GROMACS .gro file of C-alpha atoms in nm:
model
  286
    1UNK     CA    1   0.000   0.000   0.000
    2UNK     CA    2   0.130   0.344  -0.095
    3UNK     CA    3   0.182   0.573   0.204
    4UNK     CA    4  -0.020   0.895   0.213
    5UNK     CA    5   0.096   1.236   0.336
    6UNK     CA    6  -0.100   1.549   0.419
    7UNK     CA    7   0.052   1.871   0.282
    8UNK     CA    8  -0.127   2.206   0.309
    9UNK     CA    9  -0.481   2.081   0.261
   10UNK     CA   10  -0.414   1.784   0.032
   11UNK     CA   11  -0.373   1.412   0.095
   12UNK     CA   12  -0.126   1.281  -0.157
   13UNK     CA   13   0.095   0.976  -0.214
   14UNK     CA   14   0.414   1.018  -0.013
   15UNK     CA   15   0.628   0.986  -0.326
   16UNK     CA   16   0.454   1.292  -0.473
   17UNK     CA   17   0.438   1.505  -0.157
   18UNK     CA   18   0.642   1.826  -0.165
   19UNK     CA   19   0.671   2.179  -0.028
   20UNK     CA   20   0.789   2.498  -0.196
   21UNK     CA   21   1.165   2.532  -0.253
   22UNK     CA   22   1.158   2.857  -0.053
   23UNK     CA   23   0.974   2.711   0.244
   24UNK     CA   24   1.140   2.854   0.555
   25UNK     CA   25   1.151   2.515   0.718
   26UNK     CA   26   1.376   2.398   0.433
   27UNK     CA   27   1.598   2.707   0.425
   28UNK     CA   28   1.612   2.817   0.791
   29UNK     CA   29   1.476   2.526   0.998
   30UNK     CA   30   1.211   2.785   1.083
   31UNK     CA   31   0.950   2.547   1.213
   32UNK     CA   32   0.844   2.309   1.488
   33UNK     CA   33   0.720   1.953   1.501
   34UNK     CA   34   0.563   1.683   1.716
   35UNK     CA   35   0.563   1.303   1.705
   36UNK     CA   36   0.286   1.100   1.866
   37UNK     CA   37   0.280   0.730   1.927
   38UNK     CA   38  -0.004   0.533   1.769
   39UNK     CA   39  -0.103   0.244   1.995
   40UNK     CA   40  -0.391   0.018   1.901
   41UNK     CA   41  -0.507   0.273   1.646
   42UNK     CA   42  -0.524   0.552   1.906
   43UNK     CA   43  -0.309   0.864   1.928
   44UNK     CA   44  -0.127   0.864   2.261
   45UNK     CA   45  -0.113   1.180   2.476
   46UNK     CA   46  -0.252   1.394   2.196
   47UNK     CA   47  -0.369   1.674   2.428
   48UNK     CA   48  -0.021   1.726   2.571
   49UNK     CA   49   0.145   1.706   2.230
   50UNK     CA   50  -0.089   1.969   2.087
   51UNK     CA   51  -0.035   2.194   2.388
   52UNK     CA   52   0.341   2.172   2.341
   53UNK     CA   53   0.302   2.239   1.968
   54UNK     CA   54   0.109   2.557   2.041
   55UNK     CA   55   0.368   2.666   2.296
   56UNK     CA   56   0.655   2.608   2.050
   57UNK     CA   57   0.470   2.803   1.781
   58UNK     CA   58   0.402   3.090   2.019
   59UNK     CA   59   0.769   3.107   2.124
   60UNK     CA   60   0.863   3.153   1.757
   61UNK     CA   61   0.568   3.378   1.669
   62UNK     CA   62   0.431   3.128   1.417
   63UNK     CA   63   0.055   3.099   1.401
   64UNK     CA   64  -0.137   2.772   1.403
   65UNK     CA   65  -0.192   2.658   1.044
   66UNK     CA   66  -0.547   2.538   1.119
   67UNK     CA   67  -0.771   2.532   1.424
   68UNK     CA   68  -0.692   2.266   1.682
   69UNK     CA   69  -1.010   2.071   1.607
   70UNK     CA   70  -0.923   2.062   1.236
   71UNK     CA   71  -0.570   1.947   1.315
   72UNK     CA   72  -0.708   1.658   1.518
   73UNK     CA   73  -0.922   1.555   1.220
   74UNK     CA   74  -0.618   1.571   0.990
   75UNK     CA   75  -0.408   1.360   1.226
   76UNK     CA   76  -0.677   1.092   1.249
   77UNK     CA   77  -0.738   1.091   0.876
   78UNK     CA   78  -0.367   1.058   0.799
   79UNK     CA   79  -0.342   0.767   1.042
   80UNK     CA   80  -0.655   0.608   0.890
   81UNK     CA   81  -0.539   0.645   0.530
   82UNK     CA   82  -0.208   0.482   0.618
   83UNK     CA   83  -0.385   0.203   0.813
   84UNK     CA   84  -0.158   0.247   1.112
   85UNK     CA   85  -0.254   0.044   1.417
   86UNK     CA   86   0.080   0.073   1.593
   87UNK     CA   87   0.331   0.332   1.483
   88UNK     CA   88   0.391   0.705   1.472
   89UNK     CA   89   0.228   1.019   1.338
   90UNK     CA   90   0.460   1.314   1.267
   91UNK     CA   91   0.336   1.668   1.212
   92UNK     CA   92   0.541   1.975   1.128
   93UNK     CA   93   0.454   2.344   1.100
   94UNK     CA   94   0.683   2.601   0.941
   95UNK     CA   95   0.651   2.976   0.895
   96UNK     CA   96   0.560   2.912   0.533
   97UNK     CA   97   0.704   2.996   0.192
   98UNK     CA   98   0.835   3.337   0.094
   99UNK     CA   99   1.127   3.504  -0.083
  100UNK     CA  100   1.443   3.404   0.104
  101UNK     CA  101   1.518   3.663   0.370
  102UNK     CA  102   1.637   3.634   0.728
  103UNK     CA  103   1.357   3.857   0.856
  104UNK     CA  104   1.007   3.712   0.881
  105UNK     CA  105   0.776   3.727   0.578
  106UNK     CA  106   0.449   3.917   0.579
  107UNK     CA  107   0.216   3.828   0.866
  108UNK     CA  108  -0.043   3.686   0.626
  109UNK     CA  109   0.199   3.424   0.487
  110UNK     CA  110   0.025   3.088   0.535
  111UNK     CA  111   0.216   2.844   0.758
  112UNK     CA  112   0.308   2.510   0.605
  113UNK     CA  113   0.154   2.199   0.760
  114UNK     CA  114   0.284   1.850   0.684
  115UNK     CA  115   0.157   1.527   0.844
  116UNK     CA  116   0.288   1.176   0.784
  117UNK     CA  117   0.220   0.844   0.958
  118UNK     CA  118   0.393   0.509   0.947
  119UNK     CA  119   0.358   0.172   1.119
  120UNK     CA  120   0.618   0.006   1.340
  121UNK     CA  121   0.669  -0.361   1.404
  122UNK     CA  122   0.572  -0.396   1.771
  123UNK     CA  123   0.727  -0.740   1.796
  124UNK     CA  124   1.062  -0.599   1.687
  125UNK     CA  125   1.026  -0.294   1.913
  126UNK     CA  126   0.942  -0.503   2.219
  127UNK     CA  127   1.232  -0.737   2.149
  128UNK     CA  128   1.464  -0.436   2.136
  129UNK     CA  129   1.334  -0.303   2.466
  130UNK     CA  130   1.370  -0.645   2.626
  131UNK     CA  131   1.738  -0.650   2.527
  132UNK     CA  132   1.806  -0.290   2.630
  133UNK     CA  133   2.013  -0.031   2.446
  134UNK     CA  134   2.356   0.128   2.467
  135UNK     CA  135   2.414   0.504   2.479
  136UNK     CA  136   2.722   0.719   2.435
  137UNK     CA  137   2.783   1.059   2.595
  138UNK     CA  138   2.875   1.371   2.398
  139UNK     CA  139   2.922   1.741   2.486
  140UNK     CA  140   2.603   1.944   2.448
  141UNK     CA  141   2.660   2.185   2.158
  142UNK     CA  142   2.299   2.286   2.090
  143UNK     CA  143   2.142   2.631   2.113
  144UNK     CA  144   1.999   2.737   2.448
  145UNK     CA  145   1.630   2.717   2.352
  146UNK     CA  146   1.605   2.339   2.348
  147UNK     CA  147   1.271   2.380   2.528
  148UNK     CA  148   1.124   2.465   2.186
  149UNK     CA  149   1.072   2.157   1.969
  150UNK     CA  150   1.219   2.302   1.650
  151UNK     CA  151   1.322   2.127   1.331
  152UNK     CA  152   1.679   2.255   1.380
  153UNK     CA  153   1.819   1.914   1.471
  154UNK     CA  154   2.165   1.903   1.313
  155UNK     CA  155   2.354   1.861   1.645
  156UNK     CA  156   2.111   1.585   1.740
  157UNK     CA  157   2.160   1.415   1.406
  158UNK     CA  158   2.539   1.430   1.436
  159UNK     CA  159   2.518   1.284   1.788
  160UNK     CA  160   2.293   0.998   1.678
  161UNK     CA  161   2.521   0.922   1.386
  162UNK     CA  162   2.821   0.910   1.619
  163UNK     CA  163   2.626   0.672   1.843
  164UNK     CA  164   2.542   0.448   1.549
  165UNK     CA  165   2.905   0.432   1.438
  166UNK     CA  166   2.997   0.320   1.790
  167UNK     CA  167   2.728   0.054   1.797
  168UNK     CA  168   2.494   0.245   2.027
  169UNK     CA  169   2.128   0.340   1.990
  170UNK     CA  170   2.125   0.685   2.152
  171UNK     CA  171   2.356   0.970   2.254
  172UNK     CA  172   2.323   1.156   2.583
  173UNK     CA  173   2.435   1.518   2.588
  174UNK     CA  174   2.620   1.653   2.891
  175UNK     CA  175   2.677   2.017   2.983
  176UNK     CA  176   3.001   2.199   3.070
  177UNK     CA  177   2.971   2.086   3.432
  178UNK     CA  178   2.943   1.719   3.340
  179UNK     CA  179   2.569   1.689   3.402
  180UNK     CA  180   2.354   1.493   3.160
  181UNK     CA  181   2.099   1.713   2.985
  182UNK     CA  182   1.901   1.476   2.763
  183UNK     CA  183   1.928   1.235   2.475
  184UNK     CA  184   1.953   1.339   2.112
  185UNK     CA  185   1.595   1.217   2.067
  186UNK     CA  186   1.482   1.132   2.420
  187UNK     CA  187   1.484   1.226   2.786
  188UNK     CA  188   1.741   1.058   3.010
  189UNK     CA  189   1.663   0.883   3.340
  190UNK     CA  190   1.850   0.687   3.605
  191UNK     CA  191   1.735   0.480   3.902
  192UNK     CA  192   1.937   0.516   4.221
  193UNK     CA  193   2.023   0.234   4.459
  194UNK     CA  194   1.736   0.363   4.677
  195UNK     CA  195   1.498   0.307   4.380
  196UNK     CA  196   1.445   0.680   4.320
  197UNK     CA  197   1.372   0.783   3.963
  198UNK     CA  198   1.594   1.075   3.864
  199UNK     CA  199   1.566   1.302   3.561
  200UNK     CA  200   1.689   1.652   3.490
  201UNK     CA  201   1.440   1.934   3.564
  202UNK     CA  202   1.263   2.057   3.252
  203UNK     CA  203   1.307   2.422   3.345
  204UNK     CA  204   1.645   2.443   3.169
  205UNK     CA  205   1.861   2.247   2.931
  206UNK     CA  206   1.603   1.998   2.806
  207UNK     CA  207   1.276   1.963   2.621
  208UNK     CA  208   0.980   1.887   2.844
  209UNK     CA  209   0.910   1.544   2.699
  210UNK     CA  210   0.550   1.432   2.680
  211UNK     CA  211   0.634   1.070   2.758
  212UNK     CA  212   0.852   1.203   3.042
  213UNK     CA  213   0.553   1.390   3.185
  214UNK     CA  214   0.320   1.092   3.156
  215UNK     CA  215   0.579   0.868   3.320
  216UNK     CA  216   0.588   1.105   3.618
  217UNK     CA  217   0.208   1.060   3.640
  218UNK     CA  218   0.257   0.682   3.639
  219UNK     CA  219   0.528   0.700   3.905
  220UNK     CA  220   0.306   0.908   4.131
  221UNK     CA  221   0.014   0.670   4.083
  222UNK     CA  222   0.228   0.370   4.176
  223UNK     CA  223   0.404   0.549   4.464
  224UNK     CA  224   0.753   0.567   4.316
  225UNK     CA  225   0.973   0.858   4.420
  226UNK     CA  226   1.072   1.094   4.137
  227UNK     CA  227   1.357   1.341   4.187
  228UNK     CA  228   1.388   1.610   3.921
  229UNK     CA  229   1.752   1.706   3.964
  230UNK     CA  230   2.069   1.706   3.754
  231UNK     CA  231   2.288   1.396   3.753
  232UNK     CA  232   2.639   1.352   3.619
  233UNK     CA  233   2.766   1.105   3.364
  234UNK     CA  234   2.962   0.938   3.645
  235UNK     CA  235   2.648   0.901   3.858
  236UNK     CA  236   2.462   0.753   3.562
  237UNK     CA  237   2.734   0.493   3.510
  238UNK     CA  238   2.709   0.394   3.878
  239UNK     CA  239   2.327   0.385   3.883
  240UNK     CA  240   2.118   0.076   3.949
  241UNK     CA  241   1.927   0.130   3.624
  242UNK     CA  242   1.896   0.378   3.341
  243UNK     CA  243   1.641   0.430   3.065
  244UNK     CA  244   1.515   0.675   2.806
  245UNK     CA  245   1.168   0.809   2.739
  246UNK     CA  246   1.023   0.935   2.411
  247UNK     CA  247   0.713   0.889   2.199
  248UNK     CA  248   0.929   0.683   1.963
  249UNK     CA  249   1.074   0.469   2.243
  250UNK     CA  250   0.813   0.486   2.522
  251UNK     CA  251   1.032   0.363   2.812
  252UNK     CA  252   1.342   0.180   2.690
  253UNK     CA  253   1.604   0.041   2.930
  254UNK     CA  254   1.969   0.142   2.894
  255UNK     CA  255   2.220  -0.135   2.969
  256UNK     CA  256   2.545   0.035   2.870
  257UNK     CA  257   2.677   0.393   2.886
  258UNK     CA  258   2.997   0.450   2.685
  259UNK     CA  259   3.213   0.155   2.792
  260UNK     CA  260   3.037   0.099   3.123
  261UNK     CA  261   2.790  -0.190   3.154
  262UNK     CA  262   2.513  -0.119   3.404
  263UNK     CA  263   2.448  -0.389   3.662
  264UNK     CA  264   2.448  -0.733   3.503
  265UNK     CA  265   2.403  -0.589   3.155
  266UNK     CA  266   2.032  -0.666   3.144
  267UNK     CA  267   1.737  -0.424   3.149
  268UNK     CA  268   1.641  -0.313   3.498
  269UNK     CA  269   1.327  -0.454   3.655
  270UNK     CA  270   1.183  -0.109   3.735
  271UNK     CA  271   1.219   0.017   3.379
  272UNK     CA  272   1.054  -0.300   3.250
  273UNK     CA  273   0.766  -0.260   3.495
  274UNK     CA  274   0.713   0.106   3.408
  275UNK     CA  275   0.712   0.025   3.037
  276UNK     CA  276   0.452  -0.247   3.088
  277UNK     CA  277   0.218  -0.007   3.269
  278UNK     CA  278   0.278   0.313   3.070
  279UNK     CA  279  -0.029   0.292   2.849
  280UNK     CA  280  -0.256   0.243   3.149
  281UNK     CA  281  -0.206   0.611   3.240
  282UNK     CA  282  -0.140   0.766   2.899
  283UNK     CA  283  -0.424   0.945   2.720
  284UNK     CA  284  -0.575   0.750   2.427
  285UNK     CA  285  -0.753   0.952   2.159
  286UNK     CA  286  -1.122   0.902   2.102
   0.00000   0.00000   0.00000
């Protein structure tokens, strides 16, 4: 089956989908995006993803391309046309197309909206989570406004490529003081020997992950202690467990950081338990 994309009001085969050559997302990375998990045909945590989208747009003075209700319809229709039961839906908004200039185009320039959806093999994903992943650590060289989910992801891409070349799945950034900020495409967590869940505060240095937020809800429901504080690379390597959170990874155990194997090299029991119960607290679209 040919995949279908939504681009500025039209559903079209993915192979034919395109935006204008002077779209500011293409030329300046002048746009934002969101990725939602599709689980059992439902969009997971849609309300929080849309709220973060609107915040990112507001921070960059980009207007919503359509009303929120219309965007929800577009997301569902894109998922339906691609027959995705388990997978991802990606949506991106840019400032639109205009003559190339560093300053913003006229206020009436229509934003560009692109939506795509694709399935994932849940059997393969679960097998990967059951084995755990390796991460490497790299200096954080991104701009300061990482709280905005922009399409300017070159440092993240370079970090992930470096991880791949070293046989790892993810890269964790660390700041000038040696504290882990976040992953190139995820939030970073450790579990202390006292069974406390630790993740960096979202007030600075990281994106406030949606899966991260929902996991905190799950931890509170099940009476786990969450400590939002910085932790160093050294502390992470000495932790009882570690894991990442993201819409594309849900909760995935980390079994190795750089050359350090965590514990017995197997996924931690707490991370496995949290992953198993995540969707019991996450929002499922109607």
